[in-house]
Short mmCIF file of C-alpha atoms in Angstrom, two decimals:
data_model
loop_
_atom_site.label_atom_id
_atom_site.label_comp_id
_atom_site.label_asym_id
_atom_site.label_seq_id
_atom_site.Cartn_x
_atom_site.Cartn_y
_atom_site.Cartn_z
CA MET I 1 -9.67 24.61 -20.53
CA ASN I 2 -12.36 25.15 -18.34
CA PRO I 3 -11.08 26.77 -14.80
CA ALA I 4 -11.47 24.07 -12.63
CA ALA I 5 -9.04 21.70 -14.81
CA ALA I 6 -6.71 24.63 -14.57
CA ILE I 7 -6.49 24.69 -11.21
CA SER I 8 -6.19 20.87 -11.19
CA ASN I 9 -3.16 20.69 -13.57
CA ASN I 10 -1.36 23.60 -11.54
CA LEU I 11 -1.39 21.42 -8.61
CA LEU I 12 -1.43 18.31 -9.36
CA THR I 13 2.11 19.52 -11.38
CA ALA I 14 3.32 21.01 -7.92
CA ALA I 15 2.61 17.18 -6.30
CA PHE I 16 4.49 15.46 -9.13
CA GLU I 17 7.47 17.67 -8.93
CA SER I 18 7.04 17.54 -5.05
CA GLN I 19 7.53 13.68 -5.17
CA ALA I 20 4.03 13.96 -2.97
CA SER I 21 2.22 10.26 -2.14
CA ASP I 22 -0.97 12.33 -1.38
CA ILE I 23 -2.85 15.48 -1.49
CA HIS I 24 -4.99 16.72 1.25
CA PHE I 25 -7.88 19.54 1.40
CA TYR I 26 -8.59 20.76 4.54
CA PRO I 27 -11.97 22.20 4.26
CA PHE I 28 -13.01 25.54 6.81
CA GLN I 29 -15.89 28.32 6.20
CA ASP I 30 -13.78 30.55 4.23
CA HIS I 31 -11.45 28.88 3.07
CA THR I 32 -9.19 25.68 2.23
CA ASN I 33 -5.87 24.28 3.17
CA VAL I 34 -3.84 22.12 0.83
CA TYR I 35 -0.71 19.82 2.18
CA PHE I 36 1.66 17.30 -0.08
CA ARG I 37 1.95 14.21 1.97
CA ILE I 38 6.21 14.03 0.82
CA HIS I 39 8.50 10.92 2.24
CA GLY I 40 5.66 10.54 4.93
CA LYS I 41 5.77 13.84 6.15
CA ARG I 42 2.54 16.20 5.77
CA ILE I 43 3.59 19.55 4.26
CA PHE I 44 1.25 23.16 4.10
CA TYR I 45 1.16 23.80 0.50
CA LYS I 46 -1.27 26.59 -0.08
CA ARG I 47 -4.53 28.09 0.73
CA LEU I 48 -7.86 28.13 -1.43
CA ILE I 49 -10.68 30.33 -1.24
CA SER I 50 -13.70 28.19 -0.68
CA ALA I 51 -15.20 28.86 -3.93
CA LYS I 52 -12.16 27.82 -5.52
CA TYR I 53 -11.94 24.61 -3.92
CA GLN I 54 -15.94 23.94 -4.34
CA LEU I 55 -15.33 24.11 -7.92
CA LEU I 56 -12.25 21.56 -7.88
CA LEU I 57 -14.53 19.30 -5.76
CA THR I 58 -17.11 19.24 -8.07
CA TYR I 59 -14.62 18.76 -11.23
CA TYR I 60 -12.92 15.76 -9.53
CA LYS I 61 -15.85 13.75 -8.21
CA PHE I 62 -17.55 14.51 -11.84
CA THR I 63 -14.24 13.06 -13.24
CA SER I 64 -13.66 10.36 -11.38
CA GLY I 65 -17.48 9.03 -11.06
CA MET I 66 -18.78 10.39 -8.09
CA ASP I 67 -22.41 11.40 -7.68
CA ILE I 68 -22.08 15.31 -7.56
CA GLY I 69 -25.01 15.88 -5.70
CA GLU I 70 -24.09 13.47 -2.45
CA ILE I 71 -22.61 15.51 0.10
CA ARG I 72 -23.70 13.44 2.90
CA LYS I 73 -22.06 10.31 2.39
CA PRO I 74 -18.22 9.38 1.88
CA GLN I 75 -17.40 8.55 -2.05
CA ASN I 76 -14.42 7.12 -3.40
CA GLY I 77 -13.28 7.88 -7.29
CA THR I 78 -10.57 7.36 -9.74
CA ILE I 79 -8.92 9.40 -12.51
CA THR I 80 -6.15 8.67 -14.52
CA HIS I 81 -3.75 11.84 -15.78
CA GLN I 82 -0.76 12.46 -18.40
CA GLU I 83 1.86 14.45 -17.10
CA SER I 84 4.62 14.75 -19.80
CA ASN I 85 5.19 11.24 -20.11
CA GLN I 86 4.25 9.22 -17.31
CA MET I 87 0.84 8.25 -16.45
CA TYR I 88 -0.40 8.46 -12.73
CA SER I 89 -3.66 6.77 -11.06
CA LEU I 90 -5.39 8.99 -8.67
CA ARG I 91 -7.49 7.40 -6.31
CA LEU I 92 -9.67 9.93 -4.93
CA SER I 93 -11.55 10.24 -1.26
CA THR I 94 -14.45 12.45 0.23
CA LEU I 95 -15.62 12.67 3.54
CA PRO I 96 -18.58 14.63 4.80
CA VAL I 97 -16.71 17.11 7.83
CA ASN I 98 -18.90 19.74 9.40
CA LEU I 99 -21.71 20.37 6.49
CA MET I 100 -18.61 20.20 4.17
CA GLU I 101 -16.53 17.70 2.40
CA SER I 102 -12.97 17.34 2.91
CA LEU I 103 -10.97 15.52 -0.06
CA ALA I 104 -7.99 13.34 -0.02
CA ILE I 105 -5.88 12.49 -3.46
CA ARG I 106 -3.47 8.87 -2.90
CA ILE I 107 -0.92 9.41 -6.15
CA LEU I 108 -0.24 6.28 -7.36
CA PRO I 109 2.57 6.32 -10.38
CA GLN I 110 1.81 3.66 -13.32
CA GLU I 111 5.71 3.77 -14.69
CA GLU I 112 7.46 3.11 -11.78
CA ASN I 113 11.27 4.65 -11.23
CA LEU I 114 12.37 2.69 -8.94
CA SER I 115 13.74 -0.96 -9.17
CA LEU I 116 13.25 -3.70 -6.54
CA ASP I 117 16.25 -3.33 -5.49
CA GLN I 118 15.99 0.07 -5.05
CA LEU I 119 12.74 -0.30 -2.91
CA PHE I 120 14.30 -2.41 0.19
CA LEU I 121 16.84 -0.92 2.31
CA PHE I 122 18.89 -4.16 2.98
CA PRO I 123 19.12 -6.43 -0.20
CA ASN I 124 19.09 -9.30 1.83
CA GLN I 125 15.53 -9.12 2.78
CA LEU I 126 14.61 -8.81 -0.59
CA ASN I 127 16.65 -12.02 -1.55
CA LYS I 128 14.40 -13.94 1.11
CA LEU I 129 11.13 -12.28 -0.42
CA LYS I 130 12.08 -13.37 -3.57
CA GLU I 131 13.13 -16.92 -2.01
CA TRP I 132 9.44 -16.53 -0.85
CA ILE I 133 7.55 -16.55 -4.18
CA THR I 134 9.23 -19.63 -5.20
CA ASN I 135 6.88 -21.72 -3.32
CA GLN I 136 4.24 -23.42 -5.52
CA ALA I 137 1.38 -22.95 -2.78
CA GLY I 138 1.01 -21.30 0.72
CA ILE I 139 0.14 -17.68 1.33
CA VAL I 140 3.22 -14.63 2.17
CA LEU I 141 1.37 -11.60 3.87
CA PHE I 142 3.03 -7.85 3.42
CA THR I 143 1.37 -5.93 6.60
CA GLY I 144 2.08 -2.65 7.81
CA PRO I 145 -0.20 0.94 7.65
CA THR I 146 -1.59 2.70 4.73
CA GLY I 147 1.38 4.08 2.22
CA SER I 148 3.46 1.77 3.63
CA GLY I 149 4.35 0.63 0.23
CA LYS I 150 3.02 -3.42 0.60
CA THR I 151 0.84 -3.09 -2.87
CA THR I 152 3.86 -1.57 -4.04
CA THR I 153 6.15 -4.33 -3.14
CA MET I 154 3.51 -7.14 -3.86
CA TYR I 155 3.25 -5.76 -7.85
CA SER I 156 7.19 -5.58 -8.22
CA LEU I 157 7.91 -9.25 -6.86
CA LEU I 158 5.47 -10.29 -9.33
CA GLN I 159 6.86 -8.60 -12.36
CA THR I 160 10.35 -9.73 -11.51
CA ILE I 161 8.64 -13.74 -11.62
CA LEU I 162 6.99 -13.32 -14.36
CA SER I 163 9.74 -11.64 -16.18
CA GLU I 164 11.39 -15.34 -15.08
CA LYS I 165 8.63 -17.56 -15.53
CA SER I 166 5.20 -18.22 -17.10
CA TYR I 167 2.61 -18.36 -14.26
CA GLN I 168 -1.34 -17.43 -14.68
CA THR I 169 -1.46 -15.09 -12.79
CA ILE I 170 -5.00 -13.39 -11.07
CA THR I 171 -5.17 -10.21 -8.73
CA LEU I 172 -8.47 -8.88 -7.16
CA GLU I 173 -7.89 -5.38 -6.25
CA ASP I 174 -10.10 -2.32 -4.85
CA PRO I 175 -9.00 -0.08 -6.59
CA ILE I 176 -6.48 -1.44 -9.27
CA GLU I 177 -3.49 0.65 -8.46
CA LYS I 178 -1.62 -0.67 -11.39
CA GLU I 179 -2.17 -1.53 -14.73
CA MET I 180 0.23 -4.71 -15.79
CA ASP I 181 0.71 -6.75 -18.64
CA ASP I 182 0.44 -10.66 -18.35
CA ILE I 183 -2.31 -10.57 -15.65
CA LEU I 184 -5.89 -10.79 -14.67
CA GLN I 185 -6.62 -7.81 -12.54
CA VAL I 186 -9.94 -7.78 -11.23
CA GLN I 187 -11.95 -4.98 -10.32
CA ILE I 188 -13.49 -5.66 -6.99
CA ASN I 189 -17.40 -3.60 -7.37
CA GLU I 190 -19.44 -4.44 -4.69
CA LYS I 191 -22.32 -2.40 -5.98
CA ALA I 192 -22.07 -5.02 -9.03
CA GLY I 193 -22.04 -8.42 -6.75
CA ILE I 194 -18.23 -8.70 -7.18
CA THR I 195 -16.84 -9.34 -3.92
CA TYR I 196 -13.21 -10.44 -2.62
CA GLN I 197 -15.45 -14.04 -2.05
CA SER I 198 -17.28 -14.10 -5.25
CA GLY I 199 -14.45 -12.82 -7.34
CA LEU I 200 -11.77 -15.35 -5.24
CA LYS I 201 -14.17 -17.63 -6.78
CA ALA I 202 -14.83 -16.64 -10.14
CA ALA I 203 -10.13 -16.40 -10.41
CA LEU I 204 -9.68 -20.42 -9.19
CA ARG I 205 -12.00 -21.75 -11.87
CA HIS I 206 -9.28 -19.77 -14.38
CA ASP I 207 -6.26 -22.62 -13.22
CA PRO I 208 -4.10 -19.67 -11.46
CA ASP I 209 -0.59 -20.25 -10.11
CA ILE I 210 -0.33 -17.18 -8.14
CA ILE I 211 -3.26 -15.26 -7.15
CA MET I 212 -2.86 -11.43 -5.65
CA ILE I 213 -5.81 -10.22 -2.98
CA GLY I 214 -5.52 -6.24 -2.85
CA GLU I 215 -6.36 -6.30 1.03
CA ILE I 216 -7.90 -9.35 3.76
CA ARG I 217 -10.24 -6.97 5.11
CA ASP I 218 -12.43 -9.76 7.09
CA LYS I 219 -12.48 -13.35 8.45
CA ALA I 220 -14.92 -14.52 5.02
CA THR I 221 -11.84 -13.08 2.77
CA ALA I 222 -9.35 -14.35 5.62
CA GLU I 223 -10.36 -18.26 5.12
CA PHE I 224 -11.05 -18.09 1.50
CA ALA I 225 -7.74 -16.94 0.72
CA PHE I 226 -6.22 -19.58 3.43
CA ASP I 227 -8.44 -22.21 1.60
CA ALA I 228 -7.37 -21.25 -1.95
CA SER I 229 -3.65 -21.56 -0.60
CA LEU I 230 -4.22 -25.25 0.42
CA THR I 231 -5.58 -26.28 -3.07
CA GLY I 232 -2.16 -25.56 -4.47
CA HIS I 233 -2.25 -22.04 -5.11
CA LEU I 234 0.54 -19.27 -4.04
CA VAL I 235 -1.46 -16.46 -2.59
CA LEU I 236 -0.10 -13.28 -1.88
CA SER I 237 -2.05 -10.16 -0.11
CA THR I 238 -1.87 -7.68 2.60
CA LEU I 239 -3.41 -6.77 6.24
CA HIS I 240 -3.27 -3.88 8.28
CA ALA I 241 -0.89 -4.71 11.08
CA LYS I 242 1.90 -2.99 13.68
CA ASN I 243 4.40 -5.27 13.21
CA ALA I 244 5.12 -9.03 11.79
CA SER I 245 4.23 -10.86 15.35
CA GLY I 246 0.63 -8.46 14.98
CA THR I 247 -0.16 -10.05 11.98
CA VAL I 248 -0.48 -13.44 13.36
CA HIS I 249 -2.30 -12.49 16.38
CA ARG I 250 -4.80 -10.25 13.91
CA LEU I 251 -5.53 -13.75 12.11
CA LEU I 252 -6.57 -15.15 15.33
CA GLU I 253 -8.41 -12.99 16.40
CA MET I 254 -10.35 -13.28 13.17
CA GLY I 255 -11.22 -16.48 14.04
CA LEU I 256 -8.66 -18.69 11.87
CA LYS I 257 -7.24 -21.34 13.21
CA GLN I 258 -3.67 -22.29 14.58
CA THR I 259 -3.99 -25.32 12.48
CA ASP I 260 -4.73 -23.24 9.54
CA LEU I 261 -1.96 -21.08 10.13
CA GLN I 262 0.46 -23.74 10.47
CA GLN I 263 -0.65 -25.35 7.09
CA SER I 264 -0.56 -22.16 5.07
CA LEU I 265 1.42 -19.30 6.10
CA ILE I 266 4.43 -19.46 4.70
CA ALA I 267 5.41 -15.99 5.81
CA VAL I 268 5.03 -12.90 7.19
CA ALA I 269 6.88 -9.56 5.84
CA ALA I 270 5.67 -6.28 7.83
CA LEU I 271 6.98 -3.00 5.89
CA GLN I 272 8.25 0.28 7.30
CA LEU I 273 9.22 2.62 5.03
CA LEU I 274 12.23 5.05 6.01
CA PRO I 275 12.92 8.55 4.25
CA ILE I 276 16.82 7.92 2.79
CA GLN I 277 19.21 10.84 3.23
CA ILE I 278 21.90 11.90 0.56
CA ASN I 279 24.34 14.43 1.47
CA GLU I 280 22.14 15.62 3.89
CA THR I 281 19.24 15.90 1.63
CA THR I 282 16.16 13.24 1.47
CA LYS I 283 15.87 11.76 -1.68
CA ARG I 284 13.21 8.90 -1.33
CA ARG I 285 11.69 6.09 1.35
CA ALA I 286 13.27 2.84 1.41
CA ALA I 287 11.75 -0.11 3.11
CA ILE I 288 12.85 -2.46 6.37
CA LEU I 289 11.33 -5.63 6.61
CA GLU I 290 10.44 -7.63 9.86
CA LEU I 291 10.06 -11.05 8.43
CA LEU I 292 9.04 -14.09 10.48
CA GLU I 293 9.04 -17.13 8.53
CA GLY I 294 10.08 -20.85 10.02
CA LYS I 295 10.16 -22.24 13.25
CA ARG I 296 9.96 -18.41 15.12
CA LEU I 297 6.83 -18.26 12.68
CA GLU I 298 5.17 -21.51 14.32
CA LYS I 299 6.06 -20.40 17.65
CA THR I 300 4.49 -17.59 17.15
CA ILE I 301 1.36 -19.16 15.72
CA GLN I 302 1.66 -21.02 19.11
CA GLY I 303 1.88 -18.00 20.97
CA VAL I 304 5.11 -18.62 22.51
CA ASP I 305 7.26 -15.50 22.97
CA ASP I 306 10.51 -16.66 21.54
CA LYS I 307 13.23 -14.59 23.22
CA THR I 308 16.24 -15.64 21.19
CA GLU I 309 17.59 -13.56 18.29
CA ASN I 310 17.50 -16.40 15.74
CA ALA I 311 18.36 -14.33 12.88
CA PHE I 312 14.58 -11.72 13.74
CA TYR I 313 15.64 -8.21 13.46
CA SER I 314 12.67 -6.02 14.65
CA PHE I 315 12.08 -2.37 13.38
CA ASP I 316 13.92 -1.48 15.98
CA HIS I 317 17.02 -3.14 14.79
CA LEU I 318 16.78 -2.22 11.63
CA ARG I 319 16.70 1.45 12.71
CA LYS I 320 19.51 1.43 14.68
CA LYS I 321 21.52 -0.15 11.63
CA ALA I 322 20.12 2.18 8.96
CA TYR I 323 21.36 5.33 11.46
CA ALA I 324 25.00 3.60 11.81
CA TYR I 325 25.14 3.30 8.51
CA GLY I 326 24.03 7.10 7.35
CA TYR I 327 21.14 6.01 5.73
CA ILE I 328 18.72 7.96 7.98
CA SER I 329 19.14 11.06 10.38
CA GLU I 330 19.25 11.18 14.04
CA GLU I 331 15.32 12.76 14.21
CA ILE I 332 14.45 10.07 12.17
CA TYR I 333 15.93 7.47 14.24
CA LYS I 334 14.62 8.90 17.25
CA ASN I 335 11.08 9.81 15.96
CA SER I 336 10.04 6.57 13.83
#
């Protein structure tokens, strides 16, 4: 085994054993600091001398299909890695900093150990999501910051619904985070002319029942997604927004009309991950959700501030409930 591959294997094994979701390489002139993100917290792992980091960086760029000679522009790539009986997809991203390059690796397990029930802290919220995806047409949006579990939730819901009924399901993703059976997965490749828009147009010709769009990034994709939902398709997608009501404001700021939202938007689920403690030890993370639907969604689209609770529970309320039940520590409750 070459030296770079040996360094990589040791590093990845440590990350997997720590249940890290990300690895960050922070380069300085004479060394590079390596950090793991574990249960949402960035933790220092070790220091590498510059020569080892450069060796590792070149190895990762080569194996993930990046241009080794390009150091002035950000690049992205993916690697699949087998560890024991578990397969991982690694999403790599470089960023030029001070005549050097930093590297970030997102770790995506391909065989999920957690069941759908374990992904959510409160089971009634999962039941609501399952109810939403029984709609034959319309759009359901999952929102939250990067790494909040949006795509994992969509995958799990799709797997659940497809285990019960046969639907023609097509996903458009950049990149494909997890390979799934019985689903047509399209890799967005803008260099090759496969954009979200062109991919969506082609997908509609395949007579889909459900379309999953990895992320709504701009007005054009948003408009196309909403148009697709109006023509008898159930569309699932993600958007970056702070909370449920912020999602509606973001869509309106993109230029979508209120009438489009009123006709197509079934509901919004904003996700936030909390580190769950069992016997004062953090075991895993589980999601709490702000769920926006029905009359409250209608009022939000109209710009009306609904002060009544109407069974709407904010992140603040849900964190308070999680703390009261002993799921999270006082520190997490106060600082999240």
